[in-house]
PDB file of C-alpha atoms and ligand atoms in Angstrom:
ATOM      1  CA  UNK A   3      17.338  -7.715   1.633  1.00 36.00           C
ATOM      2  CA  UNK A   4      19.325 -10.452   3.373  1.00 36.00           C
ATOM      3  CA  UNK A   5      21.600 -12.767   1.220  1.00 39.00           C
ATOM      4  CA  UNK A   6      22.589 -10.328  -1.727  1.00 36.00           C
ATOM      5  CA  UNK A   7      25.348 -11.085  -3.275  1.00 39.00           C
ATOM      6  CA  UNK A   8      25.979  -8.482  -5.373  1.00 38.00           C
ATOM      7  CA  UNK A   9      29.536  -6.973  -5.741  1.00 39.00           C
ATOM      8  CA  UNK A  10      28.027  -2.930  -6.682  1.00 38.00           C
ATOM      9  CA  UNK A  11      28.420  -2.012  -3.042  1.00 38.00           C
ATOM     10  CA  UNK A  12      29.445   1.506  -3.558  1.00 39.00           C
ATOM     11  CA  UNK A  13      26.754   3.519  -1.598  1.00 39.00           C
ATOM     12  CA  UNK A  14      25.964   6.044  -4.572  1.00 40.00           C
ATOM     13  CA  UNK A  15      24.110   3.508  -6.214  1.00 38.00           C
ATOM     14  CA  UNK A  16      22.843   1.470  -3.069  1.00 39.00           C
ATOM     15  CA  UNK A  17      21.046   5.246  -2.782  1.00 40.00           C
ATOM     16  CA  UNK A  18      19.624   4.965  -6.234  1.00 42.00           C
ATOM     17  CA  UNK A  19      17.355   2.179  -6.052  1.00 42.00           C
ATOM     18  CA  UNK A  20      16.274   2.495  -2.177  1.00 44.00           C
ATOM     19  CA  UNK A  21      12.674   2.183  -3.354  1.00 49.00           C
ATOM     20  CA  UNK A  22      12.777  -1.374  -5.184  1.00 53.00           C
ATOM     21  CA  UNK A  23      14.690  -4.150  -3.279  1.00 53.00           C
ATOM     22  CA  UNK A  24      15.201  -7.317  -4.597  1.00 48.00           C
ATOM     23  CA  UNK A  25      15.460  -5.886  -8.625  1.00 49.00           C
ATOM     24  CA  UNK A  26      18.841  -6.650  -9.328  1.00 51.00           C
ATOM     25  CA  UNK A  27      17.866 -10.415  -9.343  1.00 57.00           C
ATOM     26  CA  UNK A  28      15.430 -10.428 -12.073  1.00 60.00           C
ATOM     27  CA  UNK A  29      14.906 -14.215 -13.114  1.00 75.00           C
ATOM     28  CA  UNK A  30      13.077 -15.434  -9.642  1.00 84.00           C
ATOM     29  CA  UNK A  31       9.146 -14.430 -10.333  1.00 93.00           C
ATOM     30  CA  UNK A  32       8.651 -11.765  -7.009  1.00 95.00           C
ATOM     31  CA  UNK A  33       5.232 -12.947  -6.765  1.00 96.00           C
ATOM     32  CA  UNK A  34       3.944 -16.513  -7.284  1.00 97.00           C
ATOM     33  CA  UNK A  35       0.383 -18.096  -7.094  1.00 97.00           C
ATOM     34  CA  UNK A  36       0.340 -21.696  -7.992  1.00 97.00           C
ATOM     35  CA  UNK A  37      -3.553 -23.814  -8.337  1.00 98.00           C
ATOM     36  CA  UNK A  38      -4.996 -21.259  -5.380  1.00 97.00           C
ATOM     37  CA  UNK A  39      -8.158 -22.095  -4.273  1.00 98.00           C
ATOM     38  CA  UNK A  40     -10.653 -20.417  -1.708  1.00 98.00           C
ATOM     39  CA  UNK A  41     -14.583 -20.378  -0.696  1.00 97.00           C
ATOM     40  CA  UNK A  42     -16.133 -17.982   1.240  1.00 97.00           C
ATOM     41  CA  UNK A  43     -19.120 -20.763   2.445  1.00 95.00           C
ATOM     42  CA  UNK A  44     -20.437 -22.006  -0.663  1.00 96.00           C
ATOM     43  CA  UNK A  45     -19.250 -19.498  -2.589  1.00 97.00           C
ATOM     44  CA  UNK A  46     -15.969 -20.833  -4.681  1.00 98.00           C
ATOM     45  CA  UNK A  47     -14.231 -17.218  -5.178  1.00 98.00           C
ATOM     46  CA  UNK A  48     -10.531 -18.054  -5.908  1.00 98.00           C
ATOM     47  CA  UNK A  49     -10.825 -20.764  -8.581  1.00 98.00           C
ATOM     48  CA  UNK A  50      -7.271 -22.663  -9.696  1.00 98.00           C
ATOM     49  CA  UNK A  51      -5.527 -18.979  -9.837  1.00 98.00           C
ATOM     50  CA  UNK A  52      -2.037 -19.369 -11.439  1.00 98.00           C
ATOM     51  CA  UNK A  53      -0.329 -16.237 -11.814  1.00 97.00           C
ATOM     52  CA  UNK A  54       3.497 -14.790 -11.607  1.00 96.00           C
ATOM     53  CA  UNK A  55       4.772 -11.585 -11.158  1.00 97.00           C
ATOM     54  CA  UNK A  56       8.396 -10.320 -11.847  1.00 96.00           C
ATOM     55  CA  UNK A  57      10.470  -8.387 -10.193  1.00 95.00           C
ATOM     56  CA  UNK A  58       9.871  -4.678 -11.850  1.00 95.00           C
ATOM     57  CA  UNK A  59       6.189  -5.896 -13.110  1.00 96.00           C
ATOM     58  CA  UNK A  60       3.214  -3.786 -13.273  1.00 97.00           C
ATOM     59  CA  UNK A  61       0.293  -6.002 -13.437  1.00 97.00           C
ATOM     60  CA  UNK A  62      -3.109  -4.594 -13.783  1.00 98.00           C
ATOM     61  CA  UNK A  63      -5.904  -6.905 -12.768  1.00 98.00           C
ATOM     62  CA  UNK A  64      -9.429  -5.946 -14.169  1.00 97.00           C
ATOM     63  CA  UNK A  65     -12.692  -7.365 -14.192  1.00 96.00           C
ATOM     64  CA  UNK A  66     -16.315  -6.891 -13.117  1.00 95.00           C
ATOM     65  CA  UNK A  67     -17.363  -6.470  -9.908  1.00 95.00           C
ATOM     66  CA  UNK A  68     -17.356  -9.644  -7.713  1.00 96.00           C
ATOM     67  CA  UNK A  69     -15.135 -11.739  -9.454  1.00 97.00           C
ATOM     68  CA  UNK A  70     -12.348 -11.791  -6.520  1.00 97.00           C
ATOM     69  CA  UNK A  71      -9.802  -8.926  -7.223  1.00 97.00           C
ATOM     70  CA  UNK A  72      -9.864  -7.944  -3.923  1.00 96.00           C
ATOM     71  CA  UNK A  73      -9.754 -11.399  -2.531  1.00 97.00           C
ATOM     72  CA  UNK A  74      -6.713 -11.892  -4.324  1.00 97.00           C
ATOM     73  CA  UNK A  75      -5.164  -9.358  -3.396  1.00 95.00           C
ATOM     74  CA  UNK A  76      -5.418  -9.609  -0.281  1.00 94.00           C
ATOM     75  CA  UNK A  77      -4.688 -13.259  -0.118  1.00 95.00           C
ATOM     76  CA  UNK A  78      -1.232 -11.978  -1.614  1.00 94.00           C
ATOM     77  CA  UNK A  79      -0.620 -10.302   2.108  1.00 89.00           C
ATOM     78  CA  UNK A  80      -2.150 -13.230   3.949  1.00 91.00           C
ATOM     79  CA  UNK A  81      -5.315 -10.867   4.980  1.00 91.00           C
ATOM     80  CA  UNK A  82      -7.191 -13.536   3.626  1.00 94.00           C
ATOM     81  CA  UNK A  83      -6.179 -17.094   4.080  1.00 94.00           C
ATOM     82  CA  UNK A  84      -6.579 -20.021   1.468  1.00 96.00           C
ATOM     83  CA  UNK A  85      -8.510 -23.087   0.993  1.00 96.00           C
ATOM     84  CA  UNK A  86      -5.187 -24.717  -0.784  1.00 96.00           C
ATOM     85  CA  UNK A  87      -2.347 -24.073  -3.315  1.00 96.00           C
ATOM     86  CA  UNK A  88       0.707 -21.922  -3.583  1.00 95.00           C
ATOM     87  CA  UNK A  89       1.280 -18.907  -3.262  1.00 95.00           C
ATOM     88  CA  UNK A  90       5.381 -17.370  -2.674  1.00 95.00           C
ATOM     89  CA  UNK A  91       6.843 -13.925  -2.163  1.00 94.00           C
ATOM     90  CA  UNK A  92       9.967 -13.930  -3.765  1.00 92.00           C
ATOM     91  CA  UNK A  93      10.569 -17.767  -3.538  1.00 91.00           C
ATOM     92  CA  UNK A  94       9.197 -17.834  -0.211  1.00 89.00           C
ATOM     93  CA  UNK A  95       5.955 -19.571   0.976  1.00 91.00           C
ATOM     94  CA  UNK A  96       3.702 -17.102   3.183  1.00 88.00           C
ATOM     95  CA  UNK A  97       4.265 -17.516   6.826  1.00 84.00           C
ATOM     96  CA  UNK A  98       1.127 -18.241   8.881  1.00 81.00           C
ATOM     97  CA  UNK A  99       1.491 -16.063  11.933  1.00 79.00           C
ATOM     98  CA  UNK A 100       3.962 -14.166  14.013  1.00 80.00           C
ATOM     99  CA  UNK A 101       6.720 -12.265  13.566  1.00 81.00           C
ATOM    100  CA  UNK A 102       7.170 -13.857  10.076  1.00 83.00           C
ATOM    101  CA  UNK A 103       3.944 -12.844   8.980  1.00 85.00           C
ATOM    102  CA  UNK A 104       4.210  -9.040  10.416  1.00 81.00           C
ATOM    103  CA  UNK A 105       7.513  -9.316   8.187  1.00 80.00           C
ATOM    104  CA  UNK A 106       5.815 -10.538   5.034  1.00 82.00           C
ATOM    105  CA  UNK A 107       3.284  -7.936   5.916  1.00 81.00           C
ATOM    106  CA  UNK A 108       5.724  -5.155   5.715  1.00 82.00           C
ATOM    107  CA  UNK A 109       7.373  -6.702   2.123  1.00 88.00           C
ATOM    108  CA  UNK A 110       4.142  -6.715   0.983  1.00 93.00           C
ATOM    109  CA  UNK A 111       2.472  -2.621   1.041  1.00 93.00           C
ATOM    110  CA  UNK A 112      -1.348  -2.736   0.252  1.00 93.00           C
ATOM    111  CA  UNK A 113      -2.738   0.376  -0.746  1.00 94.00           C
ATOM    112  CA  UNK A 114      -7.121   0.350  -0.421  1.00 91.00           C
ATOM    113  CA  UNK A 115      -9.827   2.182  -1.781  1.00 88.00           C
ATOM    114  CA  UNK A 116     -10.188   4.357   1.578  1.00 86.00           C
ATOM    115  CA  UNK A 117      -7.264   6.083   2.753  1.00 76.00           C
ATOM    116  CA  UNK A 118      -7.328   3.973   6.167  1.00 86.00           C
ATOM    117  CA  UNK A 119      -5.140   6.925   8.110  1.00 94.00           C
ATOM    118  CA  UNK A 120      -4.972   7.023  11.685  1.00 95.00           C
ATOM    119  CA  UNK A 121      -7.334  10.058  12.058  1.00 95.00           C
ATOM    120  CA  UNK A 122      -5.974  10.873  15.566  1.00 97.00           C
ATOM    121  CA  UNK A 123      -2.434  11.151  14.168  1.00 97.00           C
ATOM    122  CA  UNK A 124      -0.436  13.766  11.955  1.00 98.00           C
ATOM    123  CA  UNK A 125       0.147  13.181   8.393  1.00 98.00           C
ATOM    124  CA  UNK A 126       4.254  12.745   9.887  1.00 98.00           C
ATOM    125  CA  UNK A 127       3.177  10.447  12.519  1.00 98.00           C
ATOM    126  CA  UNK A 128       1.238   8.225  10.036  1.00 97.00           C
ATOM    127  CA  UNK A 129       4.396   8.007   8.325  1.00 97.00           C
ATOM    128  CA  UNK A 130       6.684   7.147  10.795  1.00 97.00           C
ATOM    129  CA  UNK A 131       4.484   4.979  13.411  1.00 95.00           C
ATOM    130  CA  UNK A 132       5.334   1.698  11.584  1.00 90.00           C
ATOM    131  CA  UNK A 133       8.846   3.298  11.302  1.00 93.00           C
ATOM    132  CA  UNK A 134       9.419   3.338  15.226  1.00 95.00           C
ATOM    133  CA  UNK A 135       7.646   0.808  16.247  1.00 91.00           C
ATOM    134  CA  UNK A 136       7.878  -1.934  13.875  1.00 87.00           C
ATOM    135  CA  UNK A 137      11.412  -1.197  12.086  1.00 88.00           C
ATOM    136  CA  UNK A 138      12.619   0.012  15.752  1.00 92.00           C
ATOM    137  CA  UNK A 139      14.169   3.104  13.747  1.00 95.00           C
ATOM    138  CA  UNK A 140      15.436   6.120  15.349  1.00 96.00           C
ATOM    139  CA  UNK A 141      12.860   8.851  15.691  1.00 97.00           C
ATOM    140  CA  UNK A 142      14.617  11.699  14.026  1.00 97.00           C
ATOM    141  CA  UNK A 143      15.472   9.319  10.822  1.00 97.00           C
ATOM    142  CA  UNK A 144      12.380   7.959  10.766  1.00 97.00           C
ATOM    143  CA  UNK A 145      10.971  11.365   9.856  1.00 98.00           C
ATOM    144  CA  UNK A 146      13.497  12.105   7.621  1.00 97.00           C
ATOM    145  CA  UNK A 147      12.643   9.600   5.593  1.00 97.00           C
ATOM    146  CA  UNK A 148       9.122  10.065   5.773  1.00 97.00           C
ATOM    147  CA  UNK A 149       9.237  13.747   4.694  1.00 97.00           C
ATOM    148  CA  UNK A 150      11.656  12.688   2.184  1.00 95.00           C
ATOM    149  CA  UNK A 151       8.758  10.313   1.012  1.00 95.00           C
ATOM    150  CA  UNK A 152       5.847  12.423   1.669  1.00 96.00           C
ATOM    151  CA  UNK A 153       7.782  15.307  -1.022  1.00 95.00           C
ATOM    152  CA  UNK A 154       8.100  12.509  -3.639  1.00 92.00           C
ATOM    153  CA  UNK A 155       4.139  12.002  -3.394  1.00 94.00           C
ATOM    154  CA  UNK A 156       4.042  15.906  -3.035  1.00 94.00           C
ATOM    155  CA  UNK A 157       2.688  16.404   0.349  1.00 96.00           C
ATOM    156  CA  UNK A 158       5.396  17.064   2.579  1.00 96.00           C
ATOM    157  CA  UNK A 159       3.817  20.646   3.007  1.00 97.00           C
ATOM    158  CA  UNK A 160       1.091  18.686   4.886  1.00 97.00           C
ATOM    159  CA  UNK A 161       3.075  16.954   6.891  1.00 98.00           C
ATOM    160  CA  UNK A 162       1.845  18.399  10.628  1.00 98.00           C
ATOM    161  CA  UNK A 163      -1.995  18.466   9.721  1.00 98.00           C
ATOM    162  CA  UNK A 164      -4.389  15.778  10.495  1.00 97.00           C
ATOM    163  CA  UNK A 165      -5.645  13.185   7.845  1.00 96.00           C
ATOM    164  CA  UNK A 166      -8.848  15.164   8.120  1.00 96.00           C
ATOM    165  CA  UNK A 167      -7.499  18.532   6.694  1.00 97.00           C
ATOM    166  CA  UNK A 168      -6.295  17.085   3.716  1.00 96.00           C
ATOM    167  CA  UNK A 169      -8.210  16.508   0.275  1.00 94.00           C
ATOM    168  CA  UNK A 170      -9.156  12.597  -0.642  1.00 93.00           C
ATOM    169  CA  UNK A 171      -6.331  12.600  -3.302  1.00 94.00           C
ATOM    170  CA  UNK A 172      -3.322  13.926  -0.710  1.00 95.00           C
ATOM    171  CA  UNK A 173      -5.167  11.198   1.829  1.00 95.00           C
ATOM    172  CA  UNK A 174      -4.444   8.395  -0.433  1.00 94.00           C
ATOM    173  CA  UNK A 175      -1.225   9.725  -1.617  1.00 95.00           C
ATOM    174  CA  UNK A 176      -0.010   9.821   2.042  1.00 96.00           C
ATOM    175  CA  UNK A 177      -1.152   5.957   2.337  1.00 95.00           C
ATOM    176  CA  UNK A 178       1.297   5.594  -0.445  1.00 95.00           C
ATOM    177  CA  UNK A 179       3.961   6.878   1.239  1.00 95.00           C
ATOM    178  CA  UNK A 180       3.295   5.139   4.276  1.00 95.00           C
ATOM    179  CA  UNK A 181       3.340   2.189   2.382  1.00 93.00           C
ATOM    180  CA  UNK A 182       6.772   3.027   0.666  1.00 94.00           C
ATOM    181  CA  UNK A 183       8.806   3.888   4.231  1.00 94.00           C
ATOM    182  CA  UNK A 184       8.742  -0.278   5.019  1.00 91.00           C
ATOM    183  CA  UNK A 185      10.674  -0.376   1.694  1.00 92.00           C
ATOM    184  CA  UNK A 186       7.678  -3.101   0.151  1.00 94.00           C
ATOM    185  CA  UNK A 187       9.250  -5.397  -2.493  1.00 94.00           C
ATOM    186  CA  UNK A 188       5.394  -5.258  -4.045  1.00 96.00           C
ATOM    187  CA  UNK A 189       2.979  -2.990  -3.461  1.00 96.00           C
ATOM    188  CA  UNK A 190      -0.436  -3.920  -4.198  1.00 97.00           C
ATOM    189  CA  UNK A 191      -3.291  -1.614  -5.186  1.00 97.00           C
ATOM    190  CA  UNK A 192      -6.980  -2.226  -5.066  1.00 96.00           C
ATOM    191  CA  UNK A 193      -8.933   0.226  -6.486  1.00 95.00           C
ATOM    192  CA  UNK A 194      -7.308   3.161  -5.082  1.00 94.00           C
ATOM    193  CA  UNK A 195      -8.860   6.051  -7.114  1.00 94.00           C
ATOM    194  CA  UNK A 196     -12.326   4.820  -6.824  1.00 92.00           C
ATOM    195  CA  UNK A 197     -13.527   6.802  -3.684  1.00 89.00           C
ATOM    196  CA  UNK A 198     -11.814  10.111  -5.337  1.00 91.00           C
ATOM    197  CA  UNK A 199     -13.584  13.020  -6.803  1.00 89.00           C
ATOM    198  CA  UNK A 200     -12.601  12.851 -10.032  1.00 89.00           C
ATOM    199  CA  UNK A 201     -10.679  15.896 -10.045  1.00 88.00           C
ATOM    200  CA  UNK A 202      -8.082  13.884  -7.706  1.00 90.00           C
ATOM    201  CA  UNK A 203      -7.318  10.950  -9.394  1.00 93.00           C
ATOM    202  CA  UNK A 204      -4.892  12.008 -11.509  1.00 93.00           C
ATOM    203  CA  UNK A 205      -2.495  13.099  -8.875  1.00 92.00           C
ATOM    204  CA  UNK A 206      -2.647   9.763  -7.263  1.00 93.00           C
ATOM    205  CA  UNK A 207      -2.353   7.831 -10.992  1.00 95.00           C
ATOM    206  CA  UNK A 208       0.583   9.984 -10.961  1.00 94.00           C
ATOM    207  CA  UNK A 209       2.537   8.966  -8.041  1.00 93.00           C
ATOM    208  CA  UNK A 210       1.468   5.396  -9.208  1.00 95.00           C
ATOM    209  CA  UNK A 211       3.348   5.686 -12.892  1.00 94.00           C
ATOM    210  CA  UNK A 212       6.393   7.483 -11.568  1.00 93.00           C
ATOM    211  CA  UNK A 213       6.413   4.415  -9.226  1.00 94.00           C
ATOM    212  CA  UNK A 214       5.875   2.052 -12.114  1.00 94.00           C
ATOM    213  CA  UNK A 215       8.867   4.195 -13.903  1.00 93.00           C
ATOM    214  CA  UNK A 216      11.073   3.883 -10.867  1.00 93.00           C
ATOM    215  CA  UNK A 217      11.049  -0.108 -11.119  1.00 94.00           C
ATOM    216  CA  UNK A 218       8.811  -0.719  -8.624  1.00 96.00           C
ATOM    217  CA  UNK A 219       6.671  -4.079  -8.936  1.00 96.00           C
ATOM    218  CA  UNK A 220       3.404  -3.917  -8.631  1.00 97.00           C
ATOM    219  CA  UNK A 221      -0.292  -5.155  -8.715  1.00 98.00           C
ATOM    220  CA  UNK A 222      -3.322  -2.832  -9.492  1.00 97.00           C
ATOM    221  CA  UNK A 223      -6.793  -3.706  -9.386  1.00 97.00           C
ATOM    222  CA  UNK A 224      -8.212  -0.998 -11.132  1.00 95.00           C
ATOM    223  CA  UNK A 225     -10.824   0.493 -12.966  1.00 91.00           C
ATOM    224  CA  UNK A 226      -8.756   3.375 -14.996  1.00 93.00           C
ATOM    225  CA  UNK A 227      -8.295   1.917 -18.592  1.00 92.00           C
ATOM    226  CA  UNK A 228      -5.607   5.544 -18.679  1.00 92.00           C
ATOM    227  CA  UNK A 229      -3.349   4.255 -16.669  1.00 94.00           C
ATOM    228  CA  UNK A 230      -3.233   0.446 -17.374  1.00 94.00           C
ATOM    229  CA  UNK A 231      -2.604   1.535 -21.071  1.00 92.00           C
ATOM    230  CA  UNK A 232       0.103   3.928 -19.872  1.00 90.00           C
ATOM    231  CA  UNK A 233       1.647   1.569 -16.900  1.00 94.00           C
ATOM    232  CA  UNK A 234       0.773  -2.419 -17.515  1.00 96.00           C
ATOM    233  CA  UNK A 235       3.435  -4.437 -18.091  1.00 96.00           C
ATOM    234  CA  UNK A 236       0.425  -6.845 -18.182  1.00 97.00           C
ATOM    235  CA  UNK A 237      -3.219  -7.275 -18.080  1.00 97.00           C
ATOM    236  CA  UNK A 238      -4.856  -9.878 -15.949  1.00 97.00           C
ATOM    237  CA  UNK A 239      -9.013 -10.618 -16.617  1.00 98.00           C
ATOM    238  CA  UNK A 240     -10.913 -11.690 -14.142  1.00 98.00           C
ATOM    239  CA  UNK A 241     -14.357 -13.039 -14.242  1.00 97.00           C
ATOM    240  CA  UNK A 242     -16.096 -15.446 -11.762  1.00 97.00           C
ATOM    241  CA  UNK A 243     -13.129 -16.154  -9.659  1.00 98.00           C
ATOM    242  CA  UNK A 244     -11.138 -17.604 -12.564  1.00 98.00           C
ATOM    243  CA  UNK A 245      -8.520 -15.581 -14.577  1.00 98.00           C
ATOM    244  CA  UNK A 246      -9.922 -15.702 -18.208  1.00 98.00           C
ATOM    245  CA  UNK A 247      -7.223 -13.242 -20.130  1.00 97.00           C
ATOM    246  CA  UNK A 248      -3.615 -12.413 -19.285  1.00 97.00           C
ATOM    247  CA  UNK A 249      -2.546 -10.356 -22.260  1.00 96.00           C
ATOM    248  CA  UNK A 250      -0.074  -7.093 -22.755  1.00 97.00           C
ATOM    249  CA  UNK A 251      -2.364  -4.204 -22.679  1.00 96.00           C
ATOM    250  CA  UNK A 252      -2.791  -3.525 -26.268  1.00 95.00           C
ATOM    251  CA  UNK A 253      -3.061  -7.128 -27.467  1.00 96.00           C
ATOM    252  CA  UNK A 254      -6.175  -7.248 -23.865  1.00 96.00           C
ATOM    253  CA  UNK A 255      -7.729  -3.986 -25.270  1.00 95.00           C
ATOM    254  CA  UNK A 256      -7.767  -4.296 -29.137  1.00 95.00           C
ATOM    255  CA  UNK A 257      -8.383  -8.242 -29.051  1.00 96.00           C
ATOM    256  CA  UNK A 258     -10.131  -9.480 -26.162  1.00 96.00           C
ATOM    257  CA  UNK A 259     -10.429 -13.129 -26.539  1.00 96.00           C
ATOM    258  CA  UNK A 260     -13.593 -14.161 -25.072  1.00 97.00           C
ATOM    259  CA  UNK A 261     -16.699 -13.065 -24.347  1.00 97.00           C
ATOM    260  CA  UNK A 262     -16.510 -11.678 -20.886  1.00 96.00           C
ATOM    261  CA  UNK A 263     -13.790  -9.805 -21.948  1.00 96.00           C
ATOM    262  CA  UNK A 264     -15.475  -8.327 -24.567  1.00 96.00           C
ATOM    263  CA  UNK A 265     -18.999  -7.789 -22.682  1.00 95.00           C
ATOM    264  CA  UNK A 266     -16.639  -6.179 -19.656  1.00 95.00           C
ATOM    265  CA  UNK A 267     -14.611  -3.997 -22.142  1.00 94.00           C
ATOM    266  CA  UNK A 268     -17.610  -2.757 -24.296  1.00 92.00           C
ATOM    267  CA  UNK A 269     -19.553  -1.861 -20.768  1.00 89.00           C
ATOM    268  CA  UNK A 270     -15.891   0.077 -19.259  1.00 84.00           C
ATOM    269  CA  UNK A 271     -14.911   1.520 -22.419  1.00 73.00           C
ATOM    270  CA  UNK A 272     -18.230   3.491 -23.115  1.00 64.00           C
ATOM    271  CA  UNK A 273     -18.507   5.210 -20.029  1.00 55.00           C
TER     272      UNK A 273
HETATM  273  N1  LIG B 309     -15.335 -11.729   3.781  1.00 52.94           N
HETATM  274  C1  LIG B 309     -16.203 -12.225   2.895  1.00 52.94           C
HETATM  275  N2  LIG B 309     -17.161 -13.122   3.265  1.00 52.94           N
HETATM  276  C2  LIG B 309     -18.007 -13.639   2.357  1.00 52.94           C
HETATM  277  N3  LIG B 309     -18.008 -13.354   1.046  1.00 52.94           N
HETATM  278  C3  LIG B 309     -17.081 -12.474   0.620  1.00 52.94           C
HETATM  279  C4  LIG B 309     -16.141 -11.860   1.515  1.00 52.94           C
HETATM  280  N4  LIG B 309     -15.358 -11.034   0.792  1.00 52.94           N
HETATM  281  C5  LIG B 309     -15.785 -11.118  -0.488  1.00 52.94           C
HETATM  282  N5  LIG B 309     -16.812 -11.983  -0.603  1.00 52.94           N
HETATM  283  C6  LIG B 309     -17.491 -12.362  -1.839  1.00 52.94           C
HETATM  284  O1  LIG B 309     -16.498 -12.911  -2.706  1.00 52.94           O
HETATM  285  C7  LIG B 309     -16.722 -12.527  -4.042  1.00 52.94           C
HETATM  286  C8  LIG B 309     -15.495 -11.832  -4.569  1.00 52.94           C
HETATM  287  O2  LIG B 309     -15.361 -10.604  -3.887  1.00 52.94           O
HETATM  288  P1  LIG B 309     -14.192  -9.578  -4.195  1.00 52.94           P
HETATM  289  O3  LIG B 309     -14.342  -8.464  -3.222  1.00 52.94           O
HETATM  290  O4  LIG B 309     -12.905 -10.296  -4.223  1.00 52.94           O
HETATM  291  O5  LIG B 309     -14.589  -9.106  -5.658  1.00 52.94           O
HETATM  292  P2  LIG B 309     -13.990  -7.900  -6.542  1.00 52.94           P
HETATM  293  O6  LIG B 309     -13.632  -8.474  -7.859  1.00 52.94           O
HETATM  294  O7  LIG B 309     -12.930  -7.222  -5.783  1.00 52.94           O
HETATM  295  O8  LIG B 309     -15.255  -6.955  -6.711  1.00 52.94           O
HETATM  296  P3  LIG B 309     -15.359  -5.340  -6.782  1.00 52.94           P
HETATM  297  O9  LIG B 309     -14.976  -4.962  -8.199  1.00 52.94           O
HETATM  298  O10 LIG B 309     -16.789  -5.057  -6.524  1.00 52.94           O
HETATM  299  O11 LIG B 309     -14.440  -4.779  -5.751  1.00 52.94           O
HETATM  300  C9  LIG B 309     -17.977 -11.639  -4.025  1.00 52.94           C
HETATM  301  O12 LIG B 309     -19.071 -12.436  -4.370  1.00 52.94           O
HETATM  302  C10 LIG B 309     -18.061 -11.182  -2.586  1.00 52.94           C
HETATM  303  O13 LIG B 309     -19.387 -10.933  -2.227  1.00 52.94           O
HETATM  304 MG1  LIG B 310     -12.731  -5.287  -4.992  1.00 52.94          MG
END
């Protein structure tokens, strides 16, 4: 949130969009892979990727297993590096180390299939760690804002238990609020229902279209046709490292263009 240059100072509305920085400048794409490329060995997983993202966005990346959704995303964060190409956060090539990358890191919330809590800490604590120690914030604010986030994601009642008390769906929920309290300009998802009894994925899908309501820009790697219906902006396919489809939901569900596509839709859509 640096060089804004907006005039709307008055604080009632700086309070209504705490949750999406950067959104009042909507013509610079957010997120911005240009020709990426990466192996892992031999294995060419990441091939010519070209793919924006703009501010407010939801994309929803789907595809079959081992095609490099989760290499993608985490590329987006720098967790993985690349072989070559572009990729930009908000006009901004991704640092390499340091500070600047621990910054990106914090722009950039990543939300995984396991809940990846500190076990040894309270649901608050979880919260606010990366609060106090990274964002040097006052401890008393810090958890202020971080029951104020863990009651939007409905689990402030939690809040003194240990990740281990709490059901897989509150678990991932609480990751999400985590996520939120660095204020993330993207959040990325990878599959973050899948380790959920089914009877808890709704309430996380939940959190995730109210978030996708409030503006917030995000990319989803998921396997719940629901919800990309419901909260796509987009629909990228992925097969074989390559993206084969980028398509609005509808047009990506009722006329898949090529084979994979097809083949991936007839095998999700009939389970
Ligand atoms: N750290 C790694 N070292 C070597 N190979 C890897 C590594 N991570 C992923 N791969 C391989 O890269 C390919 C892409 O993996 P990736 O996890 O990105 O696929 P995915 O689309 O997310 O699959 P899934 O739907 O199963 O999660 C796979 O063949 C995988 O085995
Ligand atoms: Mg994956």
């Amino acid at each position: 949130m640096r060089s804004r240059t907006t005039s709307t100072t008055s604080p009632s509305k700086a309070k209504l969009t705490p949750l999406v920085p950067g959104k009042e400048d909507p013509n610079r794409p957010l997120v911005e892979l240009t020709h990426v490329e990466k192996h892992f060995g031999a294995l060419h997983v990441l091939k010519d990727i070209n793919l924006t993202v703009a501010k407010g966005e939801v994309l929803v990346v789907v595809g079959p297993s081992g095609s490099g959704k989760s290499t993608m995303c985490r590329t987006i964060n720098r967790l993985e590096t690349i072989d070559s190409g572009d990729i930009r956060i908000d006009g901004k090539p991704l640092p390499q180390e340091g500070k600047e990358l621990a910054n990106l890191r914090a722009e950039v919330g990543m939300v995984f299939q396991s809940f990846n809590l500190f076990a040894n800490k309270t649901i608050l604590e979880n919260v606010t760690l990366a609060l106090i120690k990274v964002r040097h914030m006052d401890k008393k604010e810090a958890e202020q804002l971080a029951m104020d986030l863990l009651a939007r994601v409905g689990v402030d009642s939690q809040a003194s238990k240990m990740p281990s008390q709490l059901s897989g769906g509150q678990q991932q929920r609480v990751a999400i609020a985590r996520a939120l309290a660095m204020r993330p300009k993207v959040m990325l998802f990878d599959e973050p229902t899948s380790a959920l009894d089914p009877e808890m994925v709704n309430e996380v899908l939940d959190v995730m279209v109210e978030l996708a309501h409030e503006g917030m820009t995000m990319i989803c790697v998921t396997h719940e046709m629901g919800f990309a219906r419901k909260a796509a902006d987009r629909i990228v396919f992925m097969a074989d490292g390559q993206i084969l489809e980028e398509n609005t939901p509808d047009e990506f569900f009722e006329h898949p263009q090529t084979d994979r596509a097809k083949d991936f839709l007839s095998k999700i859509l009939t389970h």
